[in-house]
PDB file of C-alpha atoms in Angstrom:
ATOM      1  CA  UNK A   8     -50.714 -46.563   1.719  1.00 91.00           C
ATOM      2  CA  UNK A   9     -51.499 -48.806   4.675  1.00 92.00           C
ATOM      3  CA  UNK A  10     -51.086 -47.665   7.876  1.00 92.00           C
ATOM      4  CA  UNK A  11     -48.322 -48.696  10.480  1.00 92.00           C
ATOM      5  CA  UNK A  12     -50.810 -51.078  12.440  1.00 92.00           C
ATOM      6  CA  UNK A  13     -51.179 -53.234   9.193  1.00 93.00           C
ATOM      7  CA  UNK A  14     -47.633 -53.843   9.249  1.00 95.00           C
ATOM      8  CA  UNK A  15     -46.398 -53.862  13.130  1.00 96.00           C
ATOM      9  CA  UNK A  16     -48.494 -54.803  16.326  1.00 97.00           C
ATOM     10  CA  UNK A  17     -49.341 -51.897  18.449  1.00 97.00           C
ATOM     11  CA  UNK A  18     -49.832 -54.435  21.542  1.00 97.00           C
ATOM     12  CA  UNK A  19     -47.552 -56.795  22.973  1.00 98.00           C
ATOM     13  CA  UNK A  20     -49.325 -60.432  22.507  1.00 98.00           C
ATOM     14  CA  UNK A  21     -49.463 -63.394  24.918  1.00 98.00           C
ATOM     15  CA  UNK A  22     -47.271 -66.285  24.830  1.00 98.00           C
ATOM     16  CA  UNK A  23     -48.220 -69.497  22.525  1.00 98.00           C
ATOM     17  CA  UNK A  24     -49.092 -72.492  23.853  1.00 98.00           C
ATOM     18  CA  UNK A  25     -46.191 -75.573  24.584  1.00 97.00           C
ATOM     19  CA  UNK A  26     -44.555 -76.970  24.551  1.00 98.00           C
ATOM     20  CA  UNK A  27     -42.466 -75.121  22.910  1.00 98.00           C
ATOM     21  CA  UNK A  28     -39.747 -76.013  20.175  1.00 98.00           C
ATOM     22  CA  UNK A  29     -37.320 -74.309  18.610  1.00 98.00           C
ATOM     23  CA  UNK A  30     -35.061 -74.889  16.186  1.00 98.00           C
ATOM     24  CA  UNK A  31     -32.071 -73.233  16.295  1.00 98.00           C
ATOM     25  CA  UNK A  32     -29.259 -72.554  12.816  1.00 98.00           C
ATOM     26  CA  UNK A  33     -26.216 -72.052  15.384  1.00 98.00           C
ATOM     27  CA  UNK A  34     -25.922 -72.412  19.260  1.00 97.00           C
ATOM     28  CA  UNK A  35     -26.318 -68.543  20.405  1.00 98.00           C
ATOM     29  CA  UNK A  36     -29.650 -67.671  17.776  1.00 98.00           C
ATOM     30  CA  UNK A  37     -32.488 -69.747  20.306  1.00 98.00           C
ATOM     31  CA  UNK A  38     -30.777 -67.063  22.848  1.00 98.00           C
ATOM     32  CA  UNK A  39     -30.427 -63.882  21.047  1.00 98.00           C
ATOM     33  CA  UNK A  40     -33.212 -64.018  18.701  1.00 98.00           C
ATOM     34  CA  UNK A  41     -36.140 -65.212  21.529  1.00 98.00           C
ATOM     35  CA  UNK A  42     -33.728 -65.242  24.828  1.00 98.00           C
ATOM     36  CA  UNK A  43     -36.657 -63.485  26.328  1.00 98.00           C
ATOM     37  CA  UNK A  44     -39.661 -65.299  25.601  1.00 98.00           C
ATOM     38  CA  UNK A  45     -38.093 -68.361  26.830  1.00 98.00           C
ATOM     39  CA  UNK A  46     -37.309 -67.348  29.553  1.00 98.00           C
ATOM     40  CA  UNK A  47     -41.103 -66.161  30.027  1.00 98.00           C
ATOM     41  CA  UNK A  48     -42.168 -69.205  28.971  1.00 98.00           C
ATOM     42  CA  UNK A  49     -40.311 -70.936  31.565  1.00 98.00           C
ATOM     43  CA  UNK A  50     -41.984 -68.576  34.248  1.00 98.00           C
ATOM     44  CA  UNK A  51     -45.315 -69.501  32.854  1.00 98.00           C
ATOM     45  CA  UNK A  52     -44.465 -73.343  33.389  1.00 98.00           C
ATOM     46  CA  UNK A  53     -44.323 -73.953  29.638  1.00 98.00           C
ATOM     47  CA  UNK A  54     -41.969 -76.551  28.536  1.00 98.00           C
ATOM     48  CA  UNK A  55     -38.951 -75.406  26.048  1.00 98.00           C
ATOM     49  CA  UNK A  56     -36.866 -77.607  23.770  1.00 98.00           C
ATOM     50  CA  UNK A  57     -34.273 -75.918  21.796  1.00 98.00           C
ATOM     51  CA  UNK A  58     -32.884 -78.348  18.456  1.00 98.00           C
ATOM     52  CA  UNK A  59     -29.877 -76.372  17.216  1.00 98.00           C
ATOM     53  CA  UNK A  60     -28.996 -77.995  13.773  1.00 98.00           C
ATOM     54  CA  UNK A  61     -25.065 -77.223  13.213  1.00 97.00           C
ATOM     55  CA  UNK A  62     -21.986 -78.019  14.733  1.00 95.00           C
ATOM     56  CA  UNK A  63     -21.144 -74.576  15.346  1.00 92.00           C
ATOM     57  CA  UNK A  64     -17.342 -75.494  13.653  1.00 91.00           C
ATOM     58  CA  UNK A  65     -17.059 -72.168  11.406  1.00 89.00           C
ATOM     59  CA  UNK A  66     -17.830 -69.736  14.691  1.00 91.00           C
ATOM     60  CA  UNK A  67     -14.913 -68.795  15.446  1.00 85.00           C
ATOM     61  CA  UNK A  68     -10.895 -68.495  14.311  1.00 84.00           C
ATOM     62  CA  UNK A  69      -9.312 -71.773  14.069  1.00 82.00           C
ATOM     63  CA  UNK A  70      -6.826 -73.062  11.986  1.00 80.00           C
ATOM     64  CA  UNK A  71      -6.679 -77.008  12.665  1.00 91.00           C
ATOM     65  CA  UNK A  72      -9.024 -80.025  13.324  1.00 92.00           C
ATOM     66  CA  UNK A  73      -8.507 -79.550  17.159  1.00 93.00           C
ATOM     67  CA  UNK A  74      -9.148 -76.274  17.554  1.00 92.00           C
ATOM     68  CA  UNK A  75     -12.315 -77.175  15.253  1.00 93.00           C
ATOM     69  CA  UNK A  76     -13.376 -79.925  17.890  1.00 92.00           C
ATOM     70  CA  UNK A  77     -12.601 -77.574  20.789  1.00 92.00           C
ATOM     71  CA  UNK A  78     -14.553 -74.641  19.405  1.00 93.00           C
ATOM     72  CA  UNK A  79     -17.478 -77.191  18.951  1.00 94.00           C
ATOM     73  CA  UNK A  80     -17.338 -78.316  22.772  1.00 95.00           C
ATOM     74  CA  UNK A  81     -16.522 -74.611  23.862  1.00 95.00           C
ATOM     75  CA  UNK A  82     -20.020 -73.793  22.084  1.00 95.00           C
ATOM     76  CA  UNK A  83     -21.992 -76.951  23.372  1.00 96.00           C
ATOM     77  CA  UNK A  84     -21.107 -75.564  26.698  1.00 97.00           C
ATOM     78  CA  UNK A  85     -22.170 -72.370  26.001  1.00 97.00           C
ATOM     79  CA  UNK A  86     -25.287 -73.668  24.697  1.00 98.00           C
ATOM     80  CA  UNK A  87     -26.232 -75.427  27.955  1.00 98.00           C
ATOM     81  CA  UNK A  88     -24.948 -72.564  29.918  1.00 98.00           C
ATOM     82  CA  UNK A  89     -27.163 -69.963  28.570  1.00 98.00           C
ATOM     83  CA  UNK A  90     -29.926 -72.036  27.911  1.00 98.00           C
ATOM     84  CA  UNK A  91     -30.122 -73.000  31.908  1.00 98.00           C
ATOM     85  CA  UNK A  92     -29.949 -69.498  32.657  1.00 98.00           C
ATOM     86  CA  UNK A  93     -33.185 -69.063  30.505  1.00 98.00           C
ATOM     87  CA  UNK A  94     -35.162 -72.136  32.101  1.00 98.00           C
ATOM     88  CA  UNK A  95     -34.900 -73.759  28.431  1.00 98.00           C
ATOM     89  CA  UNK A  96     -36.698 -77.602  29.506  1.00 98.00           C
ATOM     90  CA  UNK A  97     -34.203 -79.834  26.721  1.00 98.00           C
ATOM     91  CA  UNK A  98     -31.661 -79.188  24.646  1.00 98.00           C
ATOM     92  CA  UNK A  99     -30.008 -80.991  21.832  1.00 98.00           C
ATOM     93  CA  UNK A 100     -27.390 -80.821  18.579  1.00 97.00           C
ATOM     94  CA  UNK A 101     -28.023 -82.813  15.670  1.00 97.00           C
ATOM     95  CA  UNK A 102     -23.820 -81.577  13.760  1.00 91.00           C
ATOM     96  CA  UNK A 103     -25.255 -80.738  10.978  1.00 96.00           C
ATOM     97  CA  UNK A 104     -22.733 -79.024   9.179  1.00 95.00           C
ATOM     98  CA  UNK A 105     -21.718 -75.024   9.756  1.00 95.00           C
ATOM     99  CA  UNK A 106     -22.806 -73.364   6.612  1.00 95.00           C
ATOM    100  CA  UNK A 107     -23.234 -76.508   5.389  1.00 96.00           C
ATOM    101  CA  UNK A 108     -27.646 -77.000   5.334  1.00 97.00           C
ATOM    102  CA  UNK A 109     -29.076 -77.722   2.157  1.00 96.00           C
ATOM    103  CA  UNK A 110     -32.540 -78.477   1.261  1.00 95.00           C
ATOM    104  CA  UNK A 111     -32.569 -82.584   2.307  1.00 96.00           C
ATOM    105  CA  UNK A 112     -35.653 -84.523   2.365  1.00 96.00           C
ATOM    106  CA  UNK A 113     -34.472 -86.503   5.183  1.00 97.00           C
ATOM    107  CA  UNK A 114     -33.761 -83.543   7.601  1.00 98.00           C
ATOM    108  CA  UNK A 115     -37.076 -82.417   7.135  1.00 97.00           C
ATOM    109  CA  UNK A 116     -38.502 -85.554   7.843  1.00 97.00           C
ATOM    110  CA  UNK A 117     -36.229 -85.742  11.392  1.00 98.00           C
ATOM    111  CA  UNK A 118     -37.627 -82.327  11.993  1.00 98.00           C
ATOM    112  CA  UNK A 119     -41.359 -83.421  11.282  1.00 96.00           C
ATOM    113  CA  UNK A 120     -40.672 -86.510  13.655  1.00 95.00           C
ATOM    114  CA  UNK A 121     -39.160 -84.173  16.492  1.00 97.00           C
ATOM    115  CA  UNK A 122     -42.322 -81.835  16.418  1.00 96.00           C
ATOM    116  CA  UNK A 123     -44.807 -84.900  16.512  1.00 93.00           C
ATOM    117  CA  UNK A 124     -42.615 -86.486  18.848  1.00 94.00           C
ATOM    118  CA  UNK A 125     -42.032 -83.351  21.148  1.00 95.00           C
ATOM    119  CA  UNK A 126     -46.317 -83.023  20.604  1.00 94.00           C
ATOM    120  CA  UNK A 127     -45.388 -78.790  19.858  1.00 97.00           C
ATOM    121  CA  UNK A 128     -47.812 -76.814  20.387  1.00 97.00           C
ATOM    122  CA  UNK A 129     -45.670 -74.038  19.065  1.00 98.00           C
ATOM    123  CA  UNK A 130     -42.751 -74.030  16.375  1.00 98.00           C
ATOM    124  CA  UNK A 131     -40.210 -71.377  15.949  1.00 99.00           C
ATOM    125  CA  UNK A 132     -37.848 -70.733  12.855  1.00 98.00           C
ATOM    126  CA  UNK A 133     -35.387 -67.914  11.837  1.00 98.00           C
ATOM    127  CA  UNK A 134     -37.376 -65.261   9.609  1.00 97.00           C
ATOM    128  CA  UNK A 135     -37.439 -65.870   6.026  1.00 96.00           C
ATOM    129  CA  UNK A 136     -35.204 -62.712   5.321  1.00 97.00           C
ATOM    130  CA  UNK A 137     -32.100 -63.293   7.506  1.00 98.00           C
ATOM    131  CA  UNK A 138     -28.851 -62.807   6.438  1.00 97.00           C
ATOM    132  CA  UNK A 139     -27.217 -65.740   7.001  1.00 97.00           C
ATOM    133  CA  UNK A 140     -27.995 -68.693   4.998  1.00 97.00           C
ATOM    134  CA  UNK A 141     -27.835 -71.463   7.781  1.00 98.00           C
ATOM    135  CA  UNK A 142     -30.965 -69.522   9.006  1.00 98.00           C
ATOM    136  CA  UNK A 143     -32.557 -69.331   6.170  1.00 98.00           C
ATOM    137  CA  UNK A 144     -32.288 -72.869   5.209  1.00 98.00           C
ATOM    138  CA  UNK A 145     -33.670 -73.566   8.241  1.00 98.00           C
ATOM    139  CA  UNK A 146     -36.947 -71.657   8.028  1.00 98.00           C
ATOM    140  CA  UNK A 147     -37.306 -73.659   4.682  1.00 98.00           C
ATOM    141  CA  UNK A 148     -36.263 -77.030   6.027  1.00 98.00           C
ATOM    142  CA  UNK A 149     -38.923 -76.449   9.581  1.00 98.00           C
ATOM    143  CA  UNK A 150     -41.821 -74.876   6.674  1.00 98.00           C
ATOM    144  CA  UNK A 151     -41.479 -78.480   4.683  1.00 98.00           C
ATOM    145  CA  UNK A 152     -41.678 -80.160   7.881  1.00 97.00           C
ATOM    146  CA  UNK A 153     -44.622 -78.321   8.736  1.00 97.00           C
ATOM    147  CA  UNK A 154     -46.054 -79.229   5.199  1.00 96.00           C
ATOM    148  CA  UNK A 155     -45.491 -82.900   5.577  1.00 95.00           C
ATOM    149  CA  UNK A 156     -47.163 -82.871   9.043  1.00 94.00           C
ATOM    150  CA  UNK A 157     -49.765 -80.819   7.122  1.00 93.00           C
ATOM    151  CA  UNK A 158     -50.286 -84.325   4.751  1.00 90.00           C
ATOM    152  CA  UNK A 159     -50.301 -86.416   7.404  1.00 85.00           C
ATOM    153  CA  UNK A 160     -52.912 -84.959  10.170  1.00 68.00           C
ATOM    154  CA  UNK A 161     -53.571 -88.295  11.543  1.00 63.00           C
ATOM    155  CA  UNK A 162     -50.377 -87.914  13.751  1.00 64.00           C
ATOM    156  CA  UNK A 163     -52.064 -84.995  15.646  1.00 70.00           C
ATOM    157  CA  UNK A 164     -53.154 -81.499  15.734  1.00 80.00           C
ATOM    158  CA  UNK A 165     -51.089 -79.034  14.108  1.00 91.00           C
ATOM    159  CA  UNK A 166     -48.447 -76.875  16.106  1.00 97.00           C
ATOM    160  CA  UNK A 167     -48.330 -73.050  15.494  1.00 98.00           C
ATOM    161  CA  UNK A 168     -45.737 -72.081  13.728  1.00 98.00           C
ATOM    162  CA  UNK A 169     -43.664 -68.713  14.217  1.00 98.00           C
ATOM    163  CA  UNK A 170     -40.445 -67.321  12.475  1.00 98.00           C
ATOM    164  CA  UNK A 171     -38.177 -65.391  15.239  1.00 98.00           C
ATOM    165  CA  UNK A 172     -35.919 -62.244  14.748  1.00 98.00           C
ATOM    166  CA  UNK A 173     -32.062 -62.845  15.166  1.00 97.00           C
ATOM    167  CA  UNK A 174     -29.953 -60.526  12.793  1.00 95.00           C
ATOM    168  CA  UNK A 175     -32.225 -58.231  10.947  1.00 96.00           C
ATOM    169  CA  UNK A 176     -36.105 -57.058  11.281  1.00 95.00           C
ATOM    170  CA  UNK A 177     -38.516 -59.266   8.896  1.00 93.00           C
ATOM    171  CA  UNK A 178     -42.259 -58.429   8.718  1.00 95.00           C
ATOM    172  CA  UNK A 179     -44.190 -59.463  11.994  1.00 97.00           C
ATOM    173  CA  UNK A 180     -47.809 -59.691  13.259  1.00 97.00           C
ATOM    174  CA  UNK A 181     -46.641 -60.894  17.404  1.00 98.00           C
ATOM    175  CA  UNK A 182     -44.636 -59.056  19.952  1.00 98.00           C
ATOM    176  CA  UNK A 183     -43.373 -59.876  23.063  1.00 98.00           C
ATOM    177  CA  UNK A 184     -42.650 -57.878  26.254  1.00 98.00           C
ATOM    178  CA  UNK A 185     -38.865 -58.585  27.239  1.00 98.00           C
ATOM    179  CA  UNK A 186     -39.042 -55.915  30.010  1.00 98.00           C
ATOM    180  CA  UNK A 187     -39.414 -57.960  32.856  1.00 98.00           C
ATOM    181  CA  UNK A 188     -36.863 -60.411  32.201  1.00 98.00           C
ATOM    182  CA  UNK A 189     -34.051 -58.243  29.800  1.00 98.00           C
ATOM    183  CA  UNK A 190     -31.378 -58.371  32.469  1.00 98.00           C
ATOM    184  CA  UNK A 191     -31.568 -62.603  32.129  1.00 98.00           C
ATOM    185  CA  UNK A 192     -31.167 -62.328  28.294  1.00 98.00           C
ATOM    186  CA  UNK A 193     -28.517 -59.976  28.843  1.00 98.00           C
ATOM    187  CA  UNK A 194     -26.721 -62.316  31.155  1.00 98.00           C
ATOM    188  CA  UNK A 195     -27.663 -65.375  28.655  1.00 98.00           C
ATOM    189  CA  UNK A 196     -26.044 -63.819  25.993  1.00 98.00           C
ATOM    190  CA  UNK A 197     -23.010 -63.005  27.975  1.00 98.00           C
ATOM    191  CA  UNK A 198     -22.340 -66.174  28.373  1.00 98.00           C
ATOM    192  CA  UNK A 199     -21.520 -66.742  24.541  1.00 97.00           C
ATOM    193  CA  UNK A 200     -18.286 -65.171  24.554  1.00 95.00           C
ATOM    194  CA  UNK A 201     -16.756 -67.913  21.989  1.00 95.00           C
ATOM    195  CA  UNK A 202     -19.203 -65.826  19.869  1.00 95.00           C
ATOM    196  CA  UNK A 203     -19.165 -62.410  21.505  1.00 94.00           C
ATOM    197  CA  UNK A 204     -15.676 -62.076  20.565  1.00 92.00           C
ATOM    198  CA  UNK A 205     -16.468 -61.949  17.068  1.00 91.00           C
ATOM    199  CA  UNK A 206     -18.388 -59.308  16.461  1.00 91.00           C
ATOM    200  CA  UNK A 207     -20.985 -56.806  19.373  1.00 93.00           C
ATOM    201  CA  UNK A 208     -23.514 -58.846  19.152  1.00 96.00           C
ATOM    202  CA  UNK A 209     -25.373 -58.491  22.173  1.00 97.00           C
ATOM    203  CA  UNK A 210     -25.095 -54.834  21.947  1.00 97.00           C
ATOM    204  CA  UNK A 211     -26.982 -55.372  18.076  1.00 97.00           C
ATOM    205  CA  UNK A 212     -29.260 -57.580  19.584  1.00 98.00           C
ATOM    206  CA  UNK A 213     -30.435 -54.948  22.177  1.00 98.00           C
ATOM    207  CA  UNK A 214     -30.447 -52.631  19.260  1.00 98.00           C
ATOM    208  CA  UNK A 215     -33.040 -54.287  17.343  1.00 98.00           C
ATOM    209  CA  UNK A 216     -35.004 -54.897  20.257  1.00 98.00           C
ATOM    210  CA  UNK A 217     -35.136 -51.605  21.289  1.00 98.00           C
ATOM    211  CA  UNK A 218     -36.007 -50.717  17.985  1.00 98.00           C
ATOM    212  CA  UNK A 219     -39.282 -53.084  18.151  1.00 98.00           C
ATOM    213  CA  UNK A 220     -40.804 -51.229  20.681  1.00 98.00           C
ATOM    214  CA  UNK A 221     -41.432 -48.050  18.124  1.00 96.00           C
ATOM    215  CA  UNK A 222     -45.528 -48.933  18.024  1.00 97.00           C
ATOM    216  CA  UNK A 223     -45.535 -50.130  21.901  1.00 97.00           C
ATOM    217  CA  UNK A 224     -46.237 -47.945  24.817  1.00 97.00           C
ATOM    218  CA  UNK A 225     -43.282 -46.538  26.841  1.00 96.00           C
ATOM    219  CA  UNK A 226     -43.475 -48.414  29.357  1.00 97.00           C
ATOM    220  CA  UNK A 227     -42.283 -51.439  27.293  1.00 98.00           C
ATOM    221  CA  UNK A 228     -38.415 -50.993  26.773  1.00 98.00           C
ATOM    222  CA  UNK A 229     -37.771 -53.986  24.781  1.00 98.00           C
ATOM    223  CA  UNK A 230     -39.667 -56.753  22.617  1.00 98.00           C
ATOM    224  CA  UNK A 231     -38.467 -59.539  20.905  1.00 98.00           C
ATOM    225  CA  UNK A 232     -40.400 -59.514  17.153  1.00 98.00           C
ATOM    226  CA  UNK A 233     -42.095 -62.796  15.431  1.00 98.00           C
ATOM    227  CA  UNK A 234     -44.431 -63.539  12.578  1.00 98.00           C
ATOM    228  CA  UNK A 235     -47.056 -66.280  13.074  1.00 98.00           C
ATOM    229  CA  UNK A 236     -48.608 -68.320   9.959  1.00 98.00           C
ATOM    230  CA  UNK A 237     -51.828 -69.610   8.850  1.00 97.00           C
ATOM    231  CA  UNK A 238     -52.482 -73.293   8.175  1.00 95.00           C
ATOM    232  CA  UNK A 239     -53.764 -71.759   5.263  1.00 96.00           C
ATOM    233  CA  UNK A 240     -49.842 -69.603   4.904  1.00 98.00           C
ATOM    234  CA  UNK A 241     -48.063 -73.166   5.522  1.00 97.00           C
ATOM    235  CA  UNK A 242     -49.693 -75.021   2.892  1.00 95.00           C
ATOM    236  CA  UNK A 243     -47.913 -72.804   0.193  1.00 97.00           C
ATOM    237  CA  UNK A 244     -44.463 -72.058  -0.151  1.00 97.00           C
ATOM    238  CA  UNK A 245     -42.420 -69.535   2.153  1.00 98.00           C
ATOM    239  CA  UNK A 246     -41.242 -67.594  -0.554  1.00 97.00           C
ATOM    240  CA  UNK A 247     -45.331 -66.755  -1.037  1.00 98.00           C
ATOM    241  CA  UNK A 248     -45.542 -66.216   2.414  1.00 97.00           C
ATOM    242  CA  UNK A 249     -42.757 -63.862   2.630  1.00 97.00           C
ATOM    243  CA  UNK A 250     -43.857 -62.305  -0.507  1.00 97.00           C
ATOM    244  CA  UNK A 251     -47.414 -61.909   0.723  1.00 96.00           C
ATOM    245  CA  UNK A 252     -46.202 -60.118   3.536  1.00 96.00           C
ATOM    246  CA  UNK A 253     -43.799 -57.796   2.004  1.00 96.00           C
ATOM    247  CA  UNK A 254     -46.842 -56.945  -0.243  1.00 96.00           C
ATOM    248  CA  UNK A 255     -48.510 -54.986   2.728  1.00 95.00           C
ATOM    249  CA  UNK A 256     -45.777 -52.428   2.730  1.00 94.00           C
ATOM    250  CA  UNK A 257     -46.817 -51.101  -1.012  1.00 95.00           C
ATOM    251  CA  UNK A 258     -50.740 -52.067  -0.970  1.00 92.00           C
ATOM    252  CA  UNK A 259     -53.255 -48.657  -0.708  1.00 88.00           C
ATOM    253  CA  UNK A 260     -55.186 -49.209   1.945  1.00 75.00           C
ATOM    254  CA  UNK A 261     -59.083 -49.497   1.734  1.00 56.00           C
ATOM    255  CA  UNK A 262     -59.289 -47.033   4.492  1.00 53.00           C
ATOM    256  CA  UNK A 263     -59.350 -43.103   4.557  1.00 46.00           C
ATOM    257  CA  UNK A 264     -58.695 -41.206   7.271  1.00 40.00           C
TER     258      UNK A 264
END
């Protein structure tokens, strides 16, 4: 079977170029799935602009169109909260609906216009294989951006694009050293208590990166886990991609020893 470096890094990698943008399902996943690299990106003078595609309106128990609207404000102000905490450049909320994404030509168009217009030099997405299907309709929605960019070259060079952990590992080729700046995620999350109060999250989200440091040296005590994709990758379907990767876990490998 193939060894452990063939399906998880055994080094930490360096930052992508920016600008950055992310698209985000829900206002808390740009902080506790990549908290951390943004706010080493923002050390590194690398610009960071965080989309987050729903409203936010199903996040939390409320029984009646004003508590609705104040849970949405209560999370909009979370949202700029934590993301000035991690040095995030711009921030924005297009209301899509919570729960509510669907494949739609048009929003993938809006999200191939943000990317050209933002001139990415990096793209992140949730992972393919997250639980929730907000995020996973968003991976799809940011790959068939990426595709129609793909058709139309002429606007510019292509971004990289990376899927980000938030809920659950997915297979990953880049990792990134939290260490030095875990206490400012920590206090980032914090700040989503509209969320917090629905479930530990931030104690699962130090979980899982904890658990991504299994291949790193010791002195790394937490990484934050991504997957970057070929031009090649992009110009096919996710499911393929996904499928492609999962593949590694039950290929022999070519090499004894």
């Amino acid at each position: 079977m193939n060894p452990e470096h063939v399906l998880v890094p055994y080094q930490c990698h360096d930052l992508p170029p920016g600008p950055w943008l992310i698209f985000s399902p829900h206002a808390d996943d740009e902080t506790f799935g990549m908290g951390g690299a943004l706010r080493l990106a923002a050390d590194q003078g690398i610009s960071t602009h965080v989309i987050v595609l729903t409203d936010g309106a199903l996040g939390g128990d409320v029984s009646d169109a004003a508590q609705t609207a104040a849970l949405v404000q209560t999370r909009q102000q979370e949202l700029s909260a934590a993301c000035a905490l991690l040095g995030v450049s711009h921030t924005d909320t297009w209301d899509q609906p919570d729960r509510g994404l669907i494949p739609d030509a048009a929003l993938s168009e809006r999200i191939a216009t943000a990317i050209a217009d933002t001139g990415a030099g990096t793209v992140f997405f949730p992972g393919a294989l997250e639980l929730h299907p907000d995020h996973r309709m968003t991976a799809q929605l940011v790959w068939q951006a990426g595709q129609q960019l793909q058709r139309r070259a002429w606007r510019g060079a292509l971004p990289q694009f990376w899927s980000y952990e938030i809920s659950v590992q997915s297979p990953v080729n880049r990792l990134l050293d939290i260490t030095a700046v875990l206490s400012t995620k920590q206090q980032a999350m914090a700040v989503y208590a509209s969320q917090n109060s629905q479930n530990n999250y931030p104690d699962l989200i130090m979980a899982l990166n904890k658990a991504r440091t299994f291949s790193l040296p010791a002195t790394v005590s937490h990484a934050e886990a991504f997957c970057q994709f070929t031009d090649d990758e992009l110009s096919d379907s996710l499911q393929a991609a996904t499928t492609a990767a999962l593949a590694r876990y039950f290929a022999v490998s070519e090499t004894k020893g």
